[in-house]
Short mmCIF file of C-alpha atoms in Angstrom, two decimals:
data_model
loop_
_atom_site.label_atom_id
_atom_site.label_comp_id
_atom_site.label_asym_id
_atom_site.label_seq_id
_atom_site.Cartn_x
_atom_site.Cartn_y
_atom_site.Cartn_z
CA MET A 1 32.30 7.66 9.68
CA ALA A 2 34.62 5.81 12.05
CA VAL A 3 31.74 4.10 13.58
CA ALA A 4 30.34 3.01 10.20
CA LEU A 5 33.71 1.68 9.15
CA SER A 6 34.02 -0.34 12.32
CA ARG A 7 30.53 -1.74 11.66
CA ALA A 8 31.53 -2.56 8.11
CA ALA A 9 34.71 -4.27 9.30
CA ALA A 10 32.67 -6.33 11.70
CA LEU A 11 30.20 -7.33 9.11
CA LEU A 12 33.09 -8.22 6.76
CA ALA A 13 34.76 -10.34 9.52
CA LEU A 14 31.38 -12.05 10.08
CA LEU A 15 31.04 -12.78 6.34
CA LEU A 16 34.61 -14.24 6.16
CA ALA A 17 34.06 -16.31 9.30
CA CYS A 18 31.06 -17.83 7.39
CA GLY A 19 33.28 -18.82 4.50
CA GLY A 20 33.50 -15.48 2.61
CA PRO A 21 31.05 -14.08 0.03
CA GLY A 22 30.43 -17.58 -1.38
CA GLY A 23 29.50 -19.07 2.04
CA ALA A 24 30.42 -22.60 3.21
CA SER A 25 31.81 -25.12 0.69
CA GLY A 26 33.24 -28.62 0.64
CA SER A 27 31.90 -31.65 2.49
CA GLY A 28 30.57 -31.66 6.07
CA GLY A 29 29.99 -27.85 5.70
CA ALA A 30 33.70 -27.07 6.00
CA LYS A 31 34.46 -23.31 5.64
CA ALA A 32 36.01 -21.99 2.43
CA PRO A 33 39.67 -21.00 2.68
CA LEU A 34 40.38 -17.37 3.31
CA ALA A 35 43.22 -17.34 0.81
CA MET A 36 42.44 -15.45 -2.44
CA PRO A 37 44.92 -16.13 -4.97
CA GLY A 38 43.02 -14.81 -8.03
CA MET A 39 41.74 -11.45 -9.11
CA GLN A 40 38.15 -12.74 -9.08
CA GLU A 41 38.25 -13.54 -5.39
CA SER A 42 39.87 -10.20 -4.60
CA SER A 43 37.16 -8.33 -6.73
CA SER A 44 34.36 -10.34 -4.84
CA LEU A 45 35.92 -9.40 -1.50
CA GLY A 46 36.13 -5.67 -2.64
CA LYS A 47 32.38 -5.60 -3.60
CA THR A 48 31.59 -7.38 -0.33
CA PHE A 49 33.44 -4.71 1.76
CA SER A 50 31.91 -1.89 -0.31
CA SER A 51 28.48 -3.30 0.34
CA ALA A 52 29.25 -3.66 4.02
CA VAL A 53 30.45 -0.04 4.26
CA THR A 54 27.30 1.16 2.35
CA ARG A 55 24.92 -0.68 4.72
CA ALA A 56 26.95 0.40 7.87
CA GLN A 57 26.66 4.15 6.66
CA GLU A 58 22.98 3.75 6.23
CA GLU A 59 22.44 2.38 9.66
CA GLN A 60 24.73 4.99 11.18
CA SER A 61 22.93 7.76 9.34
CA CYS A 62 19.59 6.58 10.89
CA GLU A 63 21.15 6.29 14.31
CA ASP A 64 22.69 9.84 14.09
CA PHE A 65 19.33 11.38 13.04
CA ASN A 66 17.49 9.52 15.85
CA SER A 67 20.00 10.72 18.50
CA LEU A 68 19.62 14.25 17.33
CA LYS A 69 15.86 14.20 17.43
CA ARG A 70 15.98 12.61 20.75
CA ALA A 71 18.14 15.27 22.13
CA GLU A 72 15.85 17.86 20.66
CA GLY A 73 12.78 16.31 22.37
CA VAL A 74 11.19 15.72 18.98
CA PHE A 75 9.35 12.50 18.38
CA GLU A 76 10.43 11.84 14.77
CA ARG A 77 12.73 8.91 13.78
CA ARG A 78 14.27 7.30 10.60
CA PHE A 79 14.53 3.64 10.19
CA LEU A 80 15.45 1.03 7.48
CA VAL A 81 12.41 -1.09 6.62
CA MET A 82 12.15 -4.81 6.24
CA PRO A 83 9.12 -6.94 5.45
CA MET A 84 7.51 -8.71 8.35
CA SER A 85 8.32 -12.45 8.46
CA ASP A 86 5.65 -14.95 9.10
CA GLU A 87 8.09 -16.50 11.58
CA LEU A 88 7.36 -13.69 13.86
CA ASP A 89 3.68 -14.64 14.18
CA PRO A 90 2.49 -14.70 17.80
CA PRO A 91 1.77 -18.19 19.22
CA ALA A 92 -1.61 -19.86 18.89
CA GLY A 93 -3.99 -18.53 21.28
CA HIS A 94 -2.75 -14.98 21.03
CA PRO A 95 -5.40 -12.46 19.72
CA GLY A 96 -3.05 -11.45 16.89
CA HIS A 97 -2.17 -15.04 15.75
CA GLY A 98 -2.46 -15.42 12.06
CA ARG A 99 -2.94 -11.66 11.51
CA LEU A 100 0.58 -10.48 11.42
CA GLN A 101 0.32 -9.68 7.79
CA TYR A 102 -3.22 -8.35 8.13
CA CYS A 103 -2.97 -5.41 10.58
CA ASP A 104 -1.36 -2.07 10.49
CA ARG A 105 1.08 -2.66 13.33
CA ILE A 106 4.86 -2.44 12.89
CA MET A 107 7.69 -4.01 14.93
CA VAL A 108 10.08 -1.41 16.32
CA PRO A 109 13.46 -1.49 18.19
CA ALA A 110 13.60 -1.54 22.02
CA SER A 111 14.99 2.09 21.81
CA LEU A 112 11.82 3.36 20.37
CA ALA A 113 9.74 1.48 22.94
CA ARG A 114 11.77 3.24 25.67
CA ASP A 115 11.33 6.59 24.04
CA VAL A 116 7.61 6.02 24.01
CA MET A 117 7.71 5.40 27.69
CA VAL A 118 10.08 8.27 28.63
CA ALA A 119 8.00 10.80 26.47
CA LYS A 120 4.75 9.54 28.35
CA LEU A 121 2.87 9.49 25.17
CA ASP A 122 -0.97 9.00 25.41
CA TYR A 123 -2.35 5.58 24.55
CA PRO A 124 -2.99 4.31 21.82
CA PHE A 125 0.47 4.85 20.45
CA GLN A 126 0.05 5.83 16.87
CA PHE A 127 2.34 7.06 14.17
CA GLU A 128 2.69 8.45 10.58
CA LEU A 129 4.93 6.37 8.35
CA ALA A 130 6.37 7.83 5.10
CA PRO A 131 9.27 7.08 2.70
CA LEU A 132 12.06 9.52 3.21
CA GLY A 133 11.30 12.57 1.19
CA GLY A 134 7.51 12.13 1.60
CA ALA A 135 6.88 10.37 -1.78
CA PRO A 136 6.58 6.79 -2.87
CA ALA A 137 10.04 5.33 -3.21
CA SER A 138 9.10 3.45 -6.46
CA PRO A 139 6.19 2.90 -8.85
CA LEU A 140 5.41 -0.29 -7.02
CA ALA A 141 2.97 1.62 -4.75
CA THR A 142 -0.47 0.15 -4.73
CA SER A 143 -2.44 2.90 -2.98
CA ALA A 144 -3.22 6.52 -3.62
CA CYS A 145 -1.65 7.77 -0.40
CA LYS A 146 1.85 8.81 0.23
CA LYS A 147 1.83 8.16 3.96
CA LEU A 148 0.40 5.55 6.20
CA LEU A 149 -0.82 5.53 9.70
CA CYS A 150 0.17 2.66 12.00
CA GLY A 151 0.34 1.16 15.52
CA LEU A 152 2.94 -0.85 17.19
CA VAL A 153 3.52 -4.51 17.88
CA TRP A 154 4.65 -4.99 21.48
CA GLN A 155 5.38 -8.66 21.76
CA ARG A 156 8.59 -8.58 19.96
CA VAL A 157 11.35 -5.93 19.10
CA SER A 158 13.28 -5.48 15.87
CA PRO A 159 17.06 -4.92 15.55
CA GLU A 160 18.28 -1.39 16.26
CA ASN A 161 17.73 1.05 13.33
CA PHE A 162 15.24 -1.32 11.61
CA ILE A 163 11.45 -1.69 11.64
CA PHE A 164 9.52 -4.63 10.26
CA MET A 165 6.25 -3.93 8.48
CA PRO A 166 3.45 -6.05 7.15
CA LYS A 167 3.88 -6.82 3.45
CA TRP A 168 0.72 -4.94 2.45
CA MET A 169 2.13 -1.76 3.84
CA MET A 170 5.38 -2.23 2.05
CA ARG A 171 3.46 -2.55 -1.23
CA ALA A 172 1.18 0.28 -0.48
CA LEU A 173 4.13 2.83 -0.03
CA GLY A 174 6.16 1.10 -2.91
CA LEU A 175 8.95 0.23 -0.35
CA LYS A 176 11.82 -2.28 -0.94
CA PRO A 177 13.84 -3.88 1.86
CA ARG A 178 16.30 -1.36 3.41
CA ASP A 179 14.57 1.71 2.07
CA VAL A 180 14.45 4.48 4.64
CA VAL A 181 11.37 5.71 6.22
CA THR A 182 10.33 8.51 8.65
CA LEU A 183 8.19 7.72 11.66
CA LYS A 184 6.32 10.52 13.42
CA HIS A 185 4.18 10.40 16.47
CA LEU A 186 0.53 11.80 15.95
CA LYS A 187 -2.37 12.22 18.16
CA LEU A 188 -5.15 10.95 15.97
CA PRO A 189 -8.98 11.77 16.27
CA PRO A 190 -11.24 8.82 16.74
CA ALA A 191 -12.93 7.77 13.64
CA SER A 192 -16.79 7.84 13.51
CA LEU A 193 -17.37 6.51 9.99
CA VAL A 194 -15.11 4.64 7.52
CA LYS A 195 -16.19 3.76 4.01
CA PHE A 196 -14.60 0.66 2.50
CA ARG A 197 -14.71 -0.38 -1.18
CA PRO A 198 -13.80 -4.02 -1.92
CA VAL A 199 -11.38 -4.50 -4.73
CA LYS A 200 -13.22 -7.62 -5.91
CA LYS A 201 -16.76 -8.93 -5.19
CA MET A 202 -17.14 -10.32 -1.70
CA LEU A 203 -19.15 -13.58 -1.97
CA LEU A 204 -20.09 -13.60 1.81
CA THR A 205 -23.37 -13.66 3.34
CA GLN A 206 -22.64 -11.01 5.93
CA PRO A 207 -19.61 -8.97 4.53
CA ARG A 208 -20.01 -6.10 6.75
CA ALA A 209 -20.02 -8.22 9.92
CA VAL A 210 -16.88 -9.91 8.73
CA LEU A 211 -15.32 -6.50 7.88
CA GLU A 212 -16.05 -5.12 11.38
CA ASN A 213 -14.72 -8.28 13.05
CA GLU A 214 -11.42 -8.05 11.18
CA LEU A 215 -11.04 -4.32 11.82
CA LYS A 216 -10.11 -5.14 15.53
CA HIS A 217 -6.62 -6.05 14.23
CA TYR A 218 -6.19 -2.53 12.95
CA SER A 219 -5.26 0.57 15.11
CA THR A 220 -5.77 3.28 12.42
CA VAL A 221 -7.24 3.88 8.94
CA THR A 222 -5.61 6.00 6.11
CA LYS A 223 -7.84 7.47 3.37
CA GLY A 224 -6.65 6.15 -0.07
CA SER A 225 -4.89 3.15 1.24
CA THR A 226 -5.59 -0.46 0.21
CA VAL A 227 -5.75 -2.68 3.34
CA ALA A 228 -5.94 -6.45 3.48
CA PHE A 229 -8.21 -8.80 5.49
CA HIS A 230 -7.94 -12.44 6.03
CA TYR A 231 -11.09 -14.54 6.49
CA ASN A 232 -11.66 -18.25 5.86
CA ASP A 233 -8.31 -18.81 4.16
CA LYS A 234 -8.97 -15.99 1.64
CA VAL A 235 -7.54 -12.49 1.44
CA TYR A 236 -9.84 -9.61 0.76
CA GLU A 237 -8.49 -6.15 -0.18
CA MET A 238 -10.37 -3.05 0.62
CA VAL A 239 -9.78 0.48 -0.48
CA VAL A 240 -10.34 3.15 2.24
CA GLU A 241 -12.67 5.53 0.33
CA GLY A 242 -13.47 7.93 3.06
CA VAL A 243 -12.94 8.58 6.80
CA LYS A 244 -14.96 10.84 9.08
CA ALA A 245 -14.07 11.95 12.67
CA GLY A 246 -17.19 13.32 14.42
CA ARG A 247 -17.23 17.05 14.42
CA GLU A 248 -13.97 17.17 12.40
CA GLY A 249 -15.79 15.72 9.46
CA ASP A 250 -13.77 14.35 6.62
CA VAL A 251 -10.10 13.56 7.56
CA ASP A 252 -7.14 11.78 5.91
CA GLY A 253 -6.77 9.35 8.75
CA ALA A 254 -8.09 8.45 12.20
CA SER A 255 -7.82 6.04 15.06
CA ILE A 256 -10.15 2.95 15.20
CA GLU A 257 -8.55 1.40 18.33
CA ASP A 258 -11.00 1.34 21.32
CA THR A 259 -13.42 3.39 19.25
CA ASP A 260 -17.12 2.92 18.48
CA VAL A 261 -16.87 3.33 14.65
CA SER A 262 -19.46 2.77 11.90
CA THR A 263 -18.63 1.20 8.61
CA GLU A 264 -20.11 1.46 5.13
CA LEU A 265 -19.39 -1.08 2.48
CA LEU A 266 -19.50 0.36 -0.95
CA GLU A 267 -19.87 -1.40 -4.32
CA SER A 268 -16.68 -3.31 -5.32
CA VAL A 269 -14.16 -1.92 -7.72
CA GLU A 270 -14.71 -4.99 -9.86
CA GLU A 271 -18.47 -4.25 -10.06
CA VAL A 272 -17.86 -0.54 -10.81
CA GLU A 273 -15.58 -1.43 -13.65
CA GLU A 274 -18.02 -4.06 -14.97
CA LYS A 275 -20.77 -1.21 -15.08
CA LYS A 276 -18.40 1.07 -16.83
CA ARG A 277 -17.60 -1.45 -19.48
CA LYS A 278 -21.28 -2.37 -20.01
CA ALA A 279 -22.20 1.42 -20.26
CA ALA A 280 -19.42 1.95 -22.80
CA LYS A 281 -20.61 -1.10 -24.80
CA GLU A 282 -24.17 0.18 -24.79
CA ALA A 283 -22.94 3.67 -25.77
CA ARG A 284 -21.04 2.25 -28.82
CA ALA A 285 -24.01 0.20 -29.80
CA ALA A 286 -26.26 3.18 -29.65
CA MET A 287 -23.83 5.31 -31.62
CA ALA A 288 -23.60 2.49 -34.31
CA LYS A 289 -27.33 2.31 -34.46
CA ALA A 290 -27.70 6.01 -34.98
CA ALA A 291 -25.07 6.06 -37.61
CA THR A 292 -26.76 3.18 -39.41
CA LYS A 293 -30.14 5.06 -39.35
CA ALA A 294 -28.59 8.28 -40.58
CA ALA A 295 -26.97 6.62 -43.40
CA LYS A 296 -30.25 4.88 -44.35
CA ASP A 297 -32.27 8.18 -44.09
CA ALA A 298 -29.61 9.93 -46.24
CA GLY A 299 -29.97 7.21 -48.90
CA ALA A 300 -33.68 7.45 -48.94
CA LYS A 301 -33.65 11.25 -49.29
CA GLY A 302 -31.16 10.90 -52.16
CA GLY A 303 -33.53 8.47 -53.97
CA ASP A 304 -36.34 10.78 -53.73
CA LYS A 305 -34.40 13.62 -55.07
CA ASN A 306 -33.15 11.63 -58.06
CA LYS A 307 -36.72 10.42 -58.72
CA GLY A 308 -38.13 14.06 -58.84
CA SER A 309 -35.35 15.26 -61.10
CA GLY A 310 -36.14 12.47 -63.62
CA TRP A 311 -39.91 13.43 -63.69
CA LYS A 312 -39.09 16.93 -64.36
CA ARG A 313 -36.73 16.09 -67.15
CA ARG A 314 -39.29 13.84 -68.82
CA LYS A 315 -41.92 16.48 -68.62
CA GLN A 316 -39.64 19.04 -70.27
CA GLU A 317 -38.79 16.66 -72.99
CA LYS A 318 -42.48 15.97 -73.69
CA ALA A 319 -43.33 19.65 -73.85
CA ALA A 320 -40.41 20.15 -76.36
CA GLY A 321 -41.84 17.34 -78.59
CA ASP A 322 -45.35 18.77 -78.71
CA LYS A 323 -43.91 22.09 -79.91
#
């Protein structure tokens, strides 16, 4: 708690040095005065300090948990998440340039990179990422999975107690900035076959070739996730429908890094929905046609019955008159 309060005090001092909660004011970027004569300023400062304490406690909680697991020799960590910024994109000429948001690699602190080396983990370094508690943190999730597999970005490191994630991964798990996630090291089987279902129609001459080329920016695949690919200035989203790993058969996730994996491109979600709507429309039309025919047949039978009843009545009346 003392460490968290010292962090909060340091953060508060930084805020005040930058001109307080309201930032700089006045001409030439002069700092706002620190004097707070009114209750409004006092309340604002109190909220700022309370926010600083909360944030410091969150960071300290992650650091304490990680220190405990490090001492136990267990490769499980907790981090606060932030979306990956495009400013972190590798320079032009780097294989990952322009694909920072279209991969499954996360940016981690230097301490985790050291832990990987100390633990002598086998390459490729792959992990399971899940919101704290194992369930989506909010209804914002855009995938059917509660966990994602991921690799690491080695070119840059994130601040201590934080990891940076591609935005599609944040959306897939329903995460918001500063949510807490659990990161566990896994030894994944190599994938032998991955089935992808595009969300929308892919108007490409060789969609499978494009898919396999873009997969080189991914280290893993997670069944049920919706991943993103970037090609010719367009973003294509794909649902991972199924994953097979050789003799293990169907699995929830697997490694595709340095692996000879086959891909299968299924009919898009958009096309499947169009077929469903068309089938439903045809079914409604068939039901309406059947109902119309049934009503017509019922009317015809009713007419014949009435006609027969009238003939019998007239015959009876004639017989009575002859008598």
